[in-house]
């Protein structure tokens, strides 16, 4: 039996009764656009898996019975390092996000979009794509140095960008009246460009969609029948497809594998395309992780790809600014040195053209790759874990050191077993190196350092054979994505001082940790606090907070930030005691929580309640100067 969707038959008028809790930070997780970040972990979560709702844990037994690509299938993709994502659909006519711009969002998603359903669902009648040229899009991707393209075939709005047999709500019933997906697939195949299809399982249009079973008159089994038919059609109609990019992330249990019959779906996909790569956004492990709008942690044992927008949203917006070439290159360096890929997103205009400002930014990346692509393509991240200064990539007996920020006159690196035979700066200038059993030191005159990325090539006496783990436990702050420590010159004030325990001479050690137990100690109060002054407004991305060993009185510590000390924004609250908390400071941007909030002051406080003192051993604030 074939399930078809007819134009004009919008989903049930049953609306979600979403509580108006928009001011509560905990609720923002569920009310915004949600191409949420997601990583899959074999075994229990570790301290670096923060925040925990972005990491889905599987038992080894469950993991080992799941569906994965055959051995070697991922090699080309990991060597590619850079891809181009394309979010395009009827929403571009209104400059809103695909899917999320539609008024009704079906359970378990909440919130409402800005365009009423009856308007959004009829936008296709004006979808003309007058200047669409698939070959030109492929050429733009190539000029950016991208080695693969991922195209949205259907987003949460349910509009099909191909000539499907399973719905009338499709692009061939628009004034464009051509198979957009076929033209792109043909253009990619002709150019030798690998192509991936984005397909959203979660959907707000299909009349049978009902993963939670709480919408009257709907049969989700019929939606699953449609889903299997549509995916099979996509993967058998357009030749070789290299990637299938699904989008219904686990997100702390929001979606479950049974919502999509995920294992059976993945096995069907691999029957249609045996070498295909499938991401992890169906609540099973898949072939690669998908951190969103930020750089993932260093991860050498499982492939990953950060998807990031060129502008402030995924779809076209006429006035959205574009990330600078410097920002894009920094992102590419961070992902490559972390052993991941970067999937850069463009949102074409309603005419079917990619905005000139986006094309210019992409070409800027491509020009840089023409010079220094040898240090990115066909490399692996390592052998040293990336850090706040940058990171390394390697190929055989060659290591490329990417220095985004020099920490001082020289750069000290952890020791490696291999002997360094020679060193040269690909970006120009003379480089000196010293290698001992305890440290590697690289130095260059300041005038020879590249302000964008100083790249030093180290030739070794033999090929790299292992990753050198850091002495300390992995942290979200290990890589350059969270910036550097910006609290070195900070000061603080506290709500009170307990003279018997508080030693003012130890106060500066709050930012160094060079104390035996704690840096300050307030009186026992109902809501004690300490306010850190960074000396100016900075882009705060995270905090590392260390407790006095064994002291649990700060178990519900709260963190707030402010630019002027008059208005405070809550950013985090401890769920339980920990000896060290790693706290991301984020804001919601284009469907994900992204590190970074502009503020001068950081307030650490205990919520009002039983009297108790506040005492902490160390606080490090990470971020960037504005």
Coordinates of C-alpha atoms in Angstrom, one line a residue:
X1 CA 0.0 0.0 0.0
X2 CA 1.3 3.4 -1.0
X3 CA 0.7 6.4 1.3
X4 CA 0.3 9.7 -0.6
X5 CA 0.0 13.2 0.8
X6 CA -2.4 15.6 -1.0
X7 CA -1.8 19.3 -1.4
X8 CA -4.1 21.3 0.7
X9 CA -4.6 18.7 3.3
X10 CA -2.6 20.2 6.2
X11 CA -2.0 18.3 9.3
X12 CA -4.6 18.0 12.0
X13 CA -5.6 21.3 13.5
X14 CA -4.8 19.9 16.9
X15 CA -2.2 22.3 18.3
X16 CA 0.4 21.6 21.0
X17 CA -0.4 23.3 24.2
X18 CA 3.0 24.6 24.8
X19 CA 3.5 26.4 28.1
X20 CA 4.7 29.9 27.7
X21 CA 8.0 29.5 29.6
X22 CA 10.1 31.3 27.1
X23 CA 12.0 33.1 29.8
X24 CA 13.1 30.0 31.5
X25 CA 16.5 28.9 30.1
X26 CA 15.7 25.2 30.7
X27 CA 12.8 25.4 28.4
X28 CA 14.6 27.1 25.5
X29 CA 16.1 23.6 24.7
X30 CA 12.7 22.5 23.5
X31 CA 11.2 25.6 21.9
X32 CA 13.8 26.7 19.3
X33 CA 14.8 25.2 16.0
X34 CA 16.4 21.9 16.6
X35 CA 19.0 20.5 14.3
X36 CA 20.5 19.7 17.7
X37 CA 24.1 18.5 18.2
X38 CA 24.4 14.8 18.9
X39 CA 27.2 12.4 19.6
X40 CA 27.0 8.6 20.2
X41 CA 29.2 6.9 22.8
X42 CA 30.0 3.2 23.2
X43 CA 29.9 2.6 27.0
X44 CA 29.2 5.0 29.8
X45 CA 29.6 8.8 29.5
X46 CA 32.9 10.4 30.6
X47 CA 33.5 13.8 32.1
X48 CA 34.3 15.4 28.8
X49 CA 30.8 14.5 27.6
X50 CA 29.3 17.8 28.5
X51 CA 26.4 18.7 28.5
X52 CA 25.2 15.1 28.9
X53 CA 21.9 15.5 26.9
X54 CA 24.0 15.9 23.7
X55 CA 25.7 12.5 24.2
X56 CA 23.8 9.2 23.8
X57 CA 25.3 6.2 25.6
X58 CA 25.0 2.7 24.3
X59 CA 26.1 -0.5 26.0
X60 CA 28.8 -2.4 24.1
X61 CA 26.4 -5.2 23.4
X62 CA 23.8 -2.8 21.9
X63 CA 26.5 -0.9 19.9
X64 CA 28.0 -4.0 18.4
X65 CA 24.7 -5.3 17.0
X66 CA 23.9 -2.0 15.2
X67 CA 24.3 -1.2 11.5
X68 CA 27.5 0.4 10.3
X69 CA 29.2 1.1 7.0
X70 CA 31.6 -1.6 5.8
X71 CA 35.3 -1.3 6.7
X72 CA 37.1 1.4 4.6
X73 CA 33.9 3.1 3.4
X74 CA 34.6 6.2 5.6
X75 CA 38.2 6.8 4.4
X76 CA 37.4 9.1 1.5
X77 CA 35.1 11.2 3.7
X78 CA 37.6 11.6 6.5
X79 CA 40.2 12.6 4.0
X80 CA 37.9 15.2 2.5
X81 CA 37.6 17.3 5.6
X82 CA 35.3 20.0 4.1
X83 CA 31.8 19.7 2.7
X84 CA 29.1 22.1 1.6
X85 CA 25.6 21.9 3.1
X86 CA 22.6 23.4 1.3
X87 CA 19.4 24.4 3.1
X88 CA 16.9 25.4 0.4
X89 CA 13.2 25.2 0.1
X90 CA 9.9 27.2 0.1
X91 CA 10.9 29.0 3.4
X92 CA 13.4 31.0 1.4
X93 CA 10.5 33.0 0.0
X94 CA 9.9 34.5 3.4
X95 CA 13.5 34.5 4.8
X96 CA 12.6 32.1 7.6
X97 CA 14.0 28.8 8.7
X98 CA 13.0 25.7 6.7
X99 CA 10.4 23.7 8.7
X100 CA 10.6 25.9 11.8
X101 CA 9.1 28.8 10.0
X102 CA 5.8 26.9 9.7
X103 CA 3.3 27.8 12.4
X104 CA 2.6 24.3 13.8
X105 CA 5.3 22.2 15.3
X106 CA 4.1 18.7 16.1
X107 CA 4.8 16.8 19.4
X108 CA 7.4 16.1 20.8
X109 CA 8.6 19.4 19.3
X110 CA 7.1 22.5 20.8
X111 CA 6.7 26.2 20.0
X112 CA 5.2 27.8 16.9
X113 CA 6.7 29.3 13.8
X114 CA 6.1 32.8 12.4
X115 CA 4.2 31.8 9.2
X116 CA 0.6 30.4 9.6
X117 CA 0.2 26.9 8.2
X118 CA -2.2 27.9 5.5
X119 CA 0.3 30.5 4.2
X120 CA 3.4 28.3 4.6
X121 CA 1.8 25.3 3.0
X122 CA 1.0 27.3 -0.1
X123 CA 4.3 29.0 -0.6
X124 CA 5.3 26.3 -3.2
X125 CA 2.8 28.0 -5.6
X126 CA 5.3 30.9 -5.9
X127 CA 8.5 28.8 -5.9
X128 CA 10.1 29.5 -9.2
X129 CA 13.9 29.3 -8.9
X130 CA 14.3 31.4 -12.0
X131 CA 18.1 31.3 -11.9
X132 CA 18.8 27.9 -10.5
X133 CA 21.9 26.2 -12.1
X134 CA 23.0 23.0 -10.5
X135 CA 26.3 23.0 -12.2
X136 CA 27.1 26.5 -10.8
X137 CA 26.4 25.3 -7.3
X138 CA 28.8 22.4 -7.8
X139 CA 31.4 24.9 -9.1
X140 CA 30.9 27.1 -6.1
X141 CA 31.5 24.1 -3.8
X142 CA 34.7 23.2 -5.7
X143 CA 36.0 26.8 -5.5
X144 CA 35.6 26.6 -1.7
X145 CA 37.7 23.5 -1.6
X146 CA 34.7 21.4 -0.5
X147 CA 35.0 17.7 -1.4
X148 CA 31.3 16.7 -1.0
X149 CA 27.9 18.3 -1.0
X150 CA 24.9 17.5 1.2
X151 CA 21.5 18.7 -0.1
X152 CA 18.2 19.0 1.8
X153 CA 15.6 16.8 0.1
X154 CA 12.9 17.2 2.7
X155 CA 12.9 19.2 5.9
X156 CA 10.4 19.2 8.8
X157 CA 7.9 21.1 6.7
X158 CA 7.3 18.0 4.6
X159 CA 7.9 19.7 1.2
X160 CA 9.6 17.3 -1.2
X161 CA 12.4 18.8 -3.3
X162 CA 12.2 15.9 -5.7
X163 CA 9.6 14.3 -8.0
X164 CA 8.3 11.8 -5.5
X165 CA 5.6 9.2 -6.1
X166 CA 4.5 9.3 -2.5
X167 CA 3.2 12.9 -2.2
X168 CA 1.7 15.7 -4.2
X169 CA 3.4 18.2 -2.0
X170 CA 6.5 18.4 -4.1
X171 CA 8.6 20.7 -6.3
X172 CA 7.3 19.3 -9.6
X173 CA 3.9 20.8 -8.6
X174 CA 5.5 24.2 -8.2
X175 CA 6.0 26.8 -11.0
X176 CA 9.6 25.4 -11.2
X177 CA 8.2 22.1 -12.4
X178 CA 11.6 20.3 -12.5
X179 CA 13.3 17.7 -10.4
X180 CA 15.7 19.8 -8.4
X181 CA 17.3 16.8 -6.7
X182 CA 17.9 15.0 -10.0
X183 CA 19.6 18.1 -11.5
X184 CA 21.9 18.4 -8.5
X185 CA 22.7 14.6 -8.4
X186 CA 23.4 14.7 -12.1
X187 CA 25.7 17.7 -11.8
X188 CA 27.6 16.2 -8.9
X189 CA 28.1 12.9 -10.7
X190 CA 29.3 14.7 -13.8
X191 CA 31.9 16.6 -11.8
X192 CA 33.0 13.6 -9.7
X193 CA 31.6 15.3 -6.5
X194 CA 30.3 13.0 -3.8
X195 CA 26.7 13.9 -2.9
X196 CA 24.7 13.4 0.3
X197 CA 21.0 13.7 0.9
X198 CA 19.5 15.3 4.0
X199 CA 16.2 13.7 4.9
X200 CA 14.2 14.8 8.0
X201 CA 12.2 12.0 9.7
X202 CA 10.5 14.5 12.1
X203 CA 7.8 16.3 10.1
X204 CA 5.0 18.8 10.7
X205 CA 2.9 18.3 7.5
X206 CA 2.3 14.5 7.0
X207 CA -1.3 13.7 8.2
X208 CA -0.1 10.5 10.0
X209 CA 3.0 11.7 11.8
X210 CA 2.6 10.9 15.5
X211 CA 5.7 9.5 17.2
X212 CA 4.3 10.1 20.7
X213 CA 0.9 8.7 19.9
X214 CA -0.8 11.7 21.4
X215 CA -2.4 13.2 18.3
X216 CA -6.0 12.0 17.6
X217 CA -6.8 10.3 14.3
X218 CA -3.2 9.6 13.3
X219 CA -1.5 6.3 12.7
X220 CA 2.3 6.6 13.0
X221 CA 2.8 3.2 11.4
X222 CA 1.4 4.7 8.2
X223 CA 3.9 7.5 8.5
X224 CA 6.7 5.0 8.8
X225 CA 5.5 3.2 5.7
X226 CA 5.7 6.6 3.9
X227 CA 9.2 7.2 5.4
X228 CA 10.5 3.9 4.1
X229 CA 9.0 4.4 0.7
X230 CA 10.5 7.9 0.4
X231 CA 14.0 6.9 1.5
X232 CA 14.0 3.9 -0.8
X233 CA 13.0 6.1 -3.7
X234 CA 15.7 8.7 -3.0
X235 CA 18.4 6.0 -2.8
X236 CA 17.3 4.1 -6.0
X237 CA 16.3 6.9 -8.3
X238 CA 19.4 9.1 -8.5
X239 CA 22.5 6.9 -8.9
X240 CA 25.2 6.6 -6.4
X241 CA 24.5 8.5 -3.1
X242 CA 27.4 8.8 -0.7
X243 CA 25.8 10.1 2.5
X244 CA 22.4 10.1 4.1
X245 CA 22.0 12.8 6.7
X246 CA 19.0 12.1 8.9
X247 CA 17.7 14.6 11.4
X248 CA 15.8 13.6 14.5
X249 CA 18.5 13.6 17.2
X250 CA 18.1 11.7 20.4
X251 CA 18.5 14.9 22.4
X252 CA 18.3 13.5 25.9
X253 CA 15.5 11.0 25.0
X254 CA 13.3 13.4 23.1
X255 CA 13.3 11.0 20.2
X256 CA 13.8 7.2 20.3
X257 CA 14.9 4.7 17.7
X258 CA 11.5 3.0 17.6
X259 CA 10.1 6.4 16.4
X260 CA 11.7 5.6 13.1
X261 CA 12.2 1.8 13.3
X262 CA 15.8 3.0 13.0
X263 CA 17.7 -0.3 12.7
X264 CA 15.4 -1.6 10.0
X265 CA 15.7 1.8 8.2
X266 CA 19.5 1.8 8.3
X267 CA 19.6 -1.7 6.9
X268 CA 17.3 -0.7 4.1
X269 CA 19.5 2.3 3.3
X270 CA 22.6 0.0 3.1
X271 CA 20.7 -2.5 0.9
X272 CA 20.1 0.4 -1.5
X273 CA 23.5 2.0 -1.3
X274 CA 26.1 -0.5 0.2
X275 CA 28.9 2.0 0.6
X276 CA 26.8 4.9 2.0
X277 CA 27.6 6.7 5.2
X278 CA 24.7 7.5 7.6
X279 CA 24.9 9.9 10.5
X280 CA 23.7 9.3 14.0
X281 CA 20.4 11.3 14.1
X282 CA 18.0 8.4 14.5
X283 CA 18.9 7.4 18.1
X284 CA 21.3 4.6 17.0
X285 CA 25.1 5.1 16.6
X286 CA 25.4 5.4 12.8
X287 CA 28.7 6.1 11.1
X288 CA 29.6 9.6 12.4
X289 CA 28.7 12.1 15.1
X290 CA 27.1 15.5 14.2
X291 CA 28.0 18.4 16.6
X292 CA 26.1 21.4 15.5
X293 CA 27.1 25.1 15.2
X294 CA 30.3 24.4 17.2
X295 CA 33.5 22.4 16.9
X296 CA 33.4 18.9 18.4
X297 CA 35.9 17.6 21.0
X298 CA 39.1 15.9 19.8
X299 CA 37.9 12.4 18.9
X300 CA 40.2 10.0 17.1
X301 CA 38.2 6.7 17.6
X302 CA 35.0 7.7 15.9
X303 CA 34.4 10.0 12.8
X304 CA 32.6 13.3 13.4
X305 CA 31.4 16.3 11.4
X306 CA 30.6 19.8 12.7
X307 CA 27.8 21.4 10.7
X308 CA 28.0 25.2 10.8
X309 CA 26.1 28.0 9.1
X310 CA 27.8 30.7 7.0
X311 CA 25.2 33.2 8.3
X312 CA 23.0 33.4 11.4
X313 CA 20.5 30.8 10.2
X314 CA 20.3 27.7 8.0
X315 CA 18.0 29.0 5.3
X316 CA 18.2 32.2 3.3
X317 CA 17.8 35.5 5.2
X318 CA 18.2 38.7 3.2
X319 CA 20.1 40.7 5.9
X320 CA 22.0 38.1 7.8
X321 CA 25.7 38.7 8.1
X322 CA 28.3 36.2 6.8
X323 CA 31.2 34.8 8.8
X324 CA 34.6 36.2 7.8
X325 CA 37.1 34.1 5.9
X326 CA 39.3 34.2 9.0
X327 CA 36.5 32.7 11.1
X328 CA 35.8 30.0 8.5
X329 CA 39.5 29.0 8.3
X330 CA 39.7 28.9 12.0
X331 CA 36.7 26.6 12.1
X332 CA 38.3 24.3 9.5
X333 CA 41.6 24.2 11.4
X334 CA 39.8 23.4 14.6
X335 CA 37.8 20.5 13.1
X336 CA 40.7 19.1 11.2
X337 CA 43.1 19.1 14.2
X338 CA 40.3 17.5 16.3
X339 CA 40.1 14.8 13.6
X340 CA 36.7 15.9 12.4
X341 CA 35.1 17.3 9.2
X342 CA 33.5 20.7 8.7
X343 CA 30.2 20.9 6.8
X344 CA 29.6 24.6 5.9
X345 CA 26.0 25.6 5.1
X346 CA 24.7 28.0 2.5
X347 CA 21.1 29.2 2.2
X348 CA 20.3 30.0 -1.4
X349 CA 18.0 32.9 -2.4
X350 CA 14.4 32.2 -3.7
X351 CA 15.8 32.7 -7.2
X352 CA 18.0 29.6 -6.8
X353 CA 21.2 31.6 -6.6
X354 CA 23.7 31.5 -3.7
X355 CA 24.2 35.0 -2.3
X356 CA 27.4 36.7 -3.6
X357 CA 28.6 37.4 -0.1
X358 CA 28.4 33.7 0.7
X359 CA 30.2 32.8 -2.5
X360 CA 32.9 35.3 -1.7
X361 CA 33.4 33.8 1.8
X362 CA 33.6 30.3 0.4
X363 CA 36.1 31.3 -2.3
X364 CA 38.3 32.9 0.4
X365 CA 38.5 29.5 2.1
X366 CA 39.2 27.8 -1.2
X367 CA 42.1 30.2 -1.9
X368 CA 43.6 29.4 1.5
X369 CA 43.3 25.7 0.8
X370 CA 45.0 26.0 -2.5
X371 CA 48.1 27.2 -0.5
X372 CA 47.8 25.1 2.6
X373 CA 45.4 22.2 1.8
X374 CA 48.3 19.8 2.2
X375 CA 48.0 20.3 5.9
X376 CA 44.3 19.5 5.9
X377 CA 43.3 17.1 3.2
X378 CA 44.2 13.4 3.6
X379 CA 45.4 14.0 7.1
X380 CA 44.2 12.8 10.6
X381 CA 44.0 14.9 13.7
X382 CA 46.9 14.4 16.1
X383 CA 49.3 13.1 17.1
X384 CA 48.8 15.7 19.9
X385 CA 45.3 16.6 21.1
X386 CA 44.3 20.1 20.1
X387 CA 44.6 22.9 22.7
X388 CA 43.7 26.5 23.2
X389 CA 46.6 27.5 20.9
X390 CA 45.5 25.3 18.0
X391 CA 46.4 21.7 17.1
X392 CA 48.1 19.3 14.8
X393 CA 47.3 17.1 11.9
X394 CA 49.5 14.3 10.4
X395 CA 50.1 12.1 7.4
X396 CA 52.7 9.4 7.6
X397 CA 56.0 10.9 8.9
X398 CA 54.8 14.5 8.6
X399 CA 53.1 16.5 11.3
X400 CA 51.5 19.9 10.6
X401 CA 51.3 22.3 13.6
X402 CA 48.5 24.8 13.2
X403 CA 49.0 27.7 15.6
X404 CA 46.0 29.9 15.8
X405 CA 47.2 31.8 18.9
X406 CA 50.8 31.9 20.1
X407 CA 50.8 31.6 23.9
X408 CA 54.0 33.6 24.3
X409 CA 57.5 34.0 22.7
X410 CA 57.5 30.2 21.9
X411 CA 55.1 27.3 21.8
X412 CA 55.8 24.3 24.1
X413 CA 54.4 21.0 23.0
X414 CA 54.1 17.7 24.7
X415 CA 56.9 15.2 23.9
X416 CA 56.6 12.5 21.3
X417 CA 58.5 9.3 20.7
X418 CA 59.4 10.1 17.2
X419 CA 62.5 12.3 16.5
X420 CA 62.0 15.5 14.6
X421 CA 64.3 15.6 11.6
X422 CA 63.4 19.1 10.3
X423 CA 60.9 21.9 10.7
X424 CA 59.8 24.6 8.3
X425 CA 57.0 27.2 8.2
X426 CA 54.6 26.6 5.3
X427 CA 53.3 30.1 5.9
X428 CA 56.8 31.7 5.6
X429 CA 59.6 32.8 7.9
X430 CA 62.2 30.9 9.9
X431 CA 61.3 28.4 12.6
X432 CA 63.5 27.0 15.4
X433 CA 62.8 23.8 17.3
X434 CA 64.2 22.1 20.3
X435 CA 63.3 18.6 21.3
X436 CA 64.0 16.9 24.6
X437 CA 62.5 14.0 26.5
X438 CA 60.1 16.3 28.3
X439 CA 59.1 19.0 25.8
X440 CA 59.2 20.2 22.2
X441 CA 59.6 24.0 21.8
X442 CA 58.8 25.9 18.6
X443 CA 59.7 29.5 18.1
X444 CA 59.5 32.1 15.4
X445 CA 60.0 35.9 15.3
X446 CA 56.8 37.7 15.8
X447 CA 57.0 39.3 12.3
X448 CA 57.1 35.8 10.7
X449 CA 54.0 34.6 12.4
X450 CA 50.8 34.3 10.3
X451 CA 48.0 36.2 12.2
X452 CA 45.5 33.7 10.7
X453 CA 47.2 30.4 11.2
X454 CA 51.0 29.8 11.4
X455 CA 51.6 26.3 9.9
X456 CA 54.8 24.5 10.8
X457 CA 55.6 21.3 9.1
X458 CA 57.6 18.8 11.2
X459 CA 59.4 15.9 9.4
X460 CA 59.9 12.9 11.7
X461 CA 62.2 9.9 11.5
X462 CA 59.3 7.5 11.1
X463 CA 55.5 7.5 10.6
X464 CA 53.2 8.5 13.5
X465 CA 51.7 5.4 15.0
X466 CA 49.7 6.7 18.0
X467 CA 47.9 9.6 19.6
X468 CA 49.6 11.1 22.6
X469 CA 47.0 11.6 25.3
X470 CA 47.2 14.6 27.6
X471 CA 48.3 14.1 31.2
X472 CA 45.1 15.6 32.5
X473 CA 41.7 14.1 31.9
X474 CA 40.1 15.3 28.6
X475 CA 38.0 18.5 28.9
X476 CA 35.7 20.4 26.7
X477 CA 38.2 23.3 27.0
X478 CA 41.1 21.3 25.5
X479 CA 40.6 22.5 22.0
X480 CA 40.6 26.1 20.6
X481 CA 36.8 26.2 20.2
X482 CA 36.3 27.7 23.7
X483 CA 39.1 30.3 23.3
X484 CA 41.7 30.8 25.9
X485 CA 41.8 31.6 29.6
X486 CA 40.7 35.2 29.9
X487 CA 40.6 35.4 33.7
X488 CA 44.3 35.8 34.3
X489 CA 44.1 39.4 35.3
X490 CA 40.6 39.2 36.8
X491 CA 39.5 40.4 40.2
X492 CA 36.5 39.4 42.4
X493 CA 34.4 40.6 45.3
X494 CA 32.4 38.4 47.6
X495 CA 29.2 38.9 49.6
X496 CA 31.1 38.6 52.9
X497 CA 34.3 37.3 54.5
X498 CA 34.6 34.9 57.4
X499 CA 37.6 36.2 59.2
X500 CA 38.4 32.9 60.8
X501 CA 38.7 31.1 57.5
X502 CA 39.1 33.7 54.8
X503 CA 42.7 34.8 54.0
X504 CA 42.8 37.9 51.6
X505 CA 46.3 37.0 50.6
X506 CA 44.9 33.8 49.0
X507 CA 42.2 35.7 47.0
X508 CA 44.3 35.9 43.8
X509 CA 44.7 32.2 43.8
X510 CA 41.1 31.8 42.8
X511 CA 42.4 32.2 39.2
X512 CA 45.5 30.0 39.6
X513 CA 44.4 27.3 42.0
X514 CA 47.6 27.6 43.9
X515 CA 46.1 27.1 47.3
X516 CA 45.7 24.1 49.5
X517 CA 41.9 24.1 49.9
X518 CA 40.1 27.2 48.8
X519 CA 40.8 30.8 47.7
X520 CA 38.0 32.6 49.6
X521 CA 35.4 31.8 52.2
X522 CA 32.2 33.8 52.8
X523 CA 30.2 33.9 56.0
X524 CA 27.3 31.4 56.4
X525 CA 24.5 33.2 54.5
X526 CA 21.2 32.4 52.8
X527 CA 22.6 33.3 49.4
X528 CA 26.3 33.9 49.4
X529 CA 28.0 35.1 46.2
X530 CA 31.2 36.1 44.5
X531 CA 31.4 38.4 41.4
X532 CA 34.3 38.1 39.0
X533 CA 35.3 41.2 37.1
X534 CA 37.1 40.5 33.8
X535 CA 38.1 44.2 33.4
X536 CA 36.0 44.7 30.3
X537 CA 33.3 43.0 28.1
X538 CA 34.6 39.8 26.7
X539 CA 33.2 36.9 24.8
X540 CA 32.8 34.3 27.6
X541 CA 32.5 30.7 26.3
X542 CA 32.9 28.6 29.5
X543 CA 34.1 28.2 33.0
X544 CA 36.1 25.5 34.8
X545 CA 35.2 25.6 38.5
X546 CA 37.1 23.6 41.1
X547 CA 35.6 22.8 44.5
X548 CA 37.4 22.2 47.8
X549 CA 38.1 18.5 47.8
X550 CA 35.2 16.6 49.5
X551 CA 33.2 19.8 50.2
X552 CA 29.6 19.4 48.8
X553 CA 28.1 22.7 50.0
X554 CA 28.2 24.3 46.6
X555 CA 26.4 21.3 45.0
X556 CA 23.7 23.6 43.5
X557 CA 26.0 26.5 42.5
X558 CA 24.5 28.9 40.0
X559 CA 26.4 31.0 37.3
X560 CA 25.1 34.2 35.9
X561 CA 26.8 36.8 33.6
X562 CA 26.3 40.5 33.0
X563 CA 27.8 43.3 31.0
X564 CA 27.1 46.0 33.6
X565 CA 26.2 44.3 36.9
X566 CA 22.6 45.6 36.7
X567 CA 21.0 42.9 34.6
X568 CA 22.1 39.2 35.1
X569 CA 21.5 36.3 32.8
X570 CA 21.5 32.8 34.3
X571 CA 23.7 30.5 32.2
X572 CA 24.1 27.3 34.4
X573 CA 23.1 25.6 37.6
X574 CA 24.9 22.5 39.0
X575 CA 22.7 19.4 39.1
X576 CA 24.9 17.7 41.6
X577 CA 28.2 18.0 43.4
X578 CA 31.4 17.6 41.4
X579 CA 35.0 18.2 42.3
X580 CA 35.4 20.0 39.0
X581 CA 32.6 21.5 36.9
X582 CA 33.2 22.3 33.2
X583 CA 30.5 24.8 32.3
X584 CA 29.8 25.8 28.7
X585 CA 28.4 29.4 28.4
X586 CA 26.2 29.4 25.3
X587 CA 23.6 31.2 23.4
X588 CA 20.9 29.9 21.0
X589 CA 22.0 30.5 17.3
X590 CA 20.4 28.9 14.2
X591 CA 19.1 25.8 15.9
X592 CA 21.8 25.0 18.4
X593 CA 23.5 26.3 21.6
X594 CA 26.7 27.9 20.6
X595 CA 29.6 28.8 23.0
X596 CA 29.9 32.6 23.6
X597 CA 28.2 35.4 25.5
X598 CA 29.4 38.9 25.7
X599 CA 29.8 40.0 29.4
X600 CA 32.2 41.6 31.8
X601 CA 31.0 40.0 35.1
X602 CA 30.5 36.5 36.2
X603 CA 28.4 35.8 39.3
X604 CA 28.8 32.6 41.3
X605 CA 26.0 32.2 43.9
X606 CA 24.2 29.7 46.0
X607 CA 20.4 29.8 45.7
X608 CA 18.5 31.2 48.6
X609 CA 17.9 28.7 51.4
X610 CA 19.5 27.3 54.5
X611 CA 22.5 29.4 55.6
X612 CA 25.9 28.1 54.3
X613 CA 29.2 29.6 53.2
X614 CA 30.5 29.8 49.6
X615 CA 34.1 28.7 49.2
X616 CA 35.8 27.6 45.9
X617 CA 39.3 26.5 45.1
X618 CA 39.6 27.8 41.5
X619 CA 37.7 29.5 38.7
X620 CA 39.0 29.7 35.1
X621 CA 37.0 31.7 32.6
X622 CA 37.5 30.8 28.9
X623 CA 36.7 32.9 25.9
X624 CA 38.0 35.6 23.6
X625 CA 38.8 39.3 23.8
X626 CA 36.2 41.4 22.0

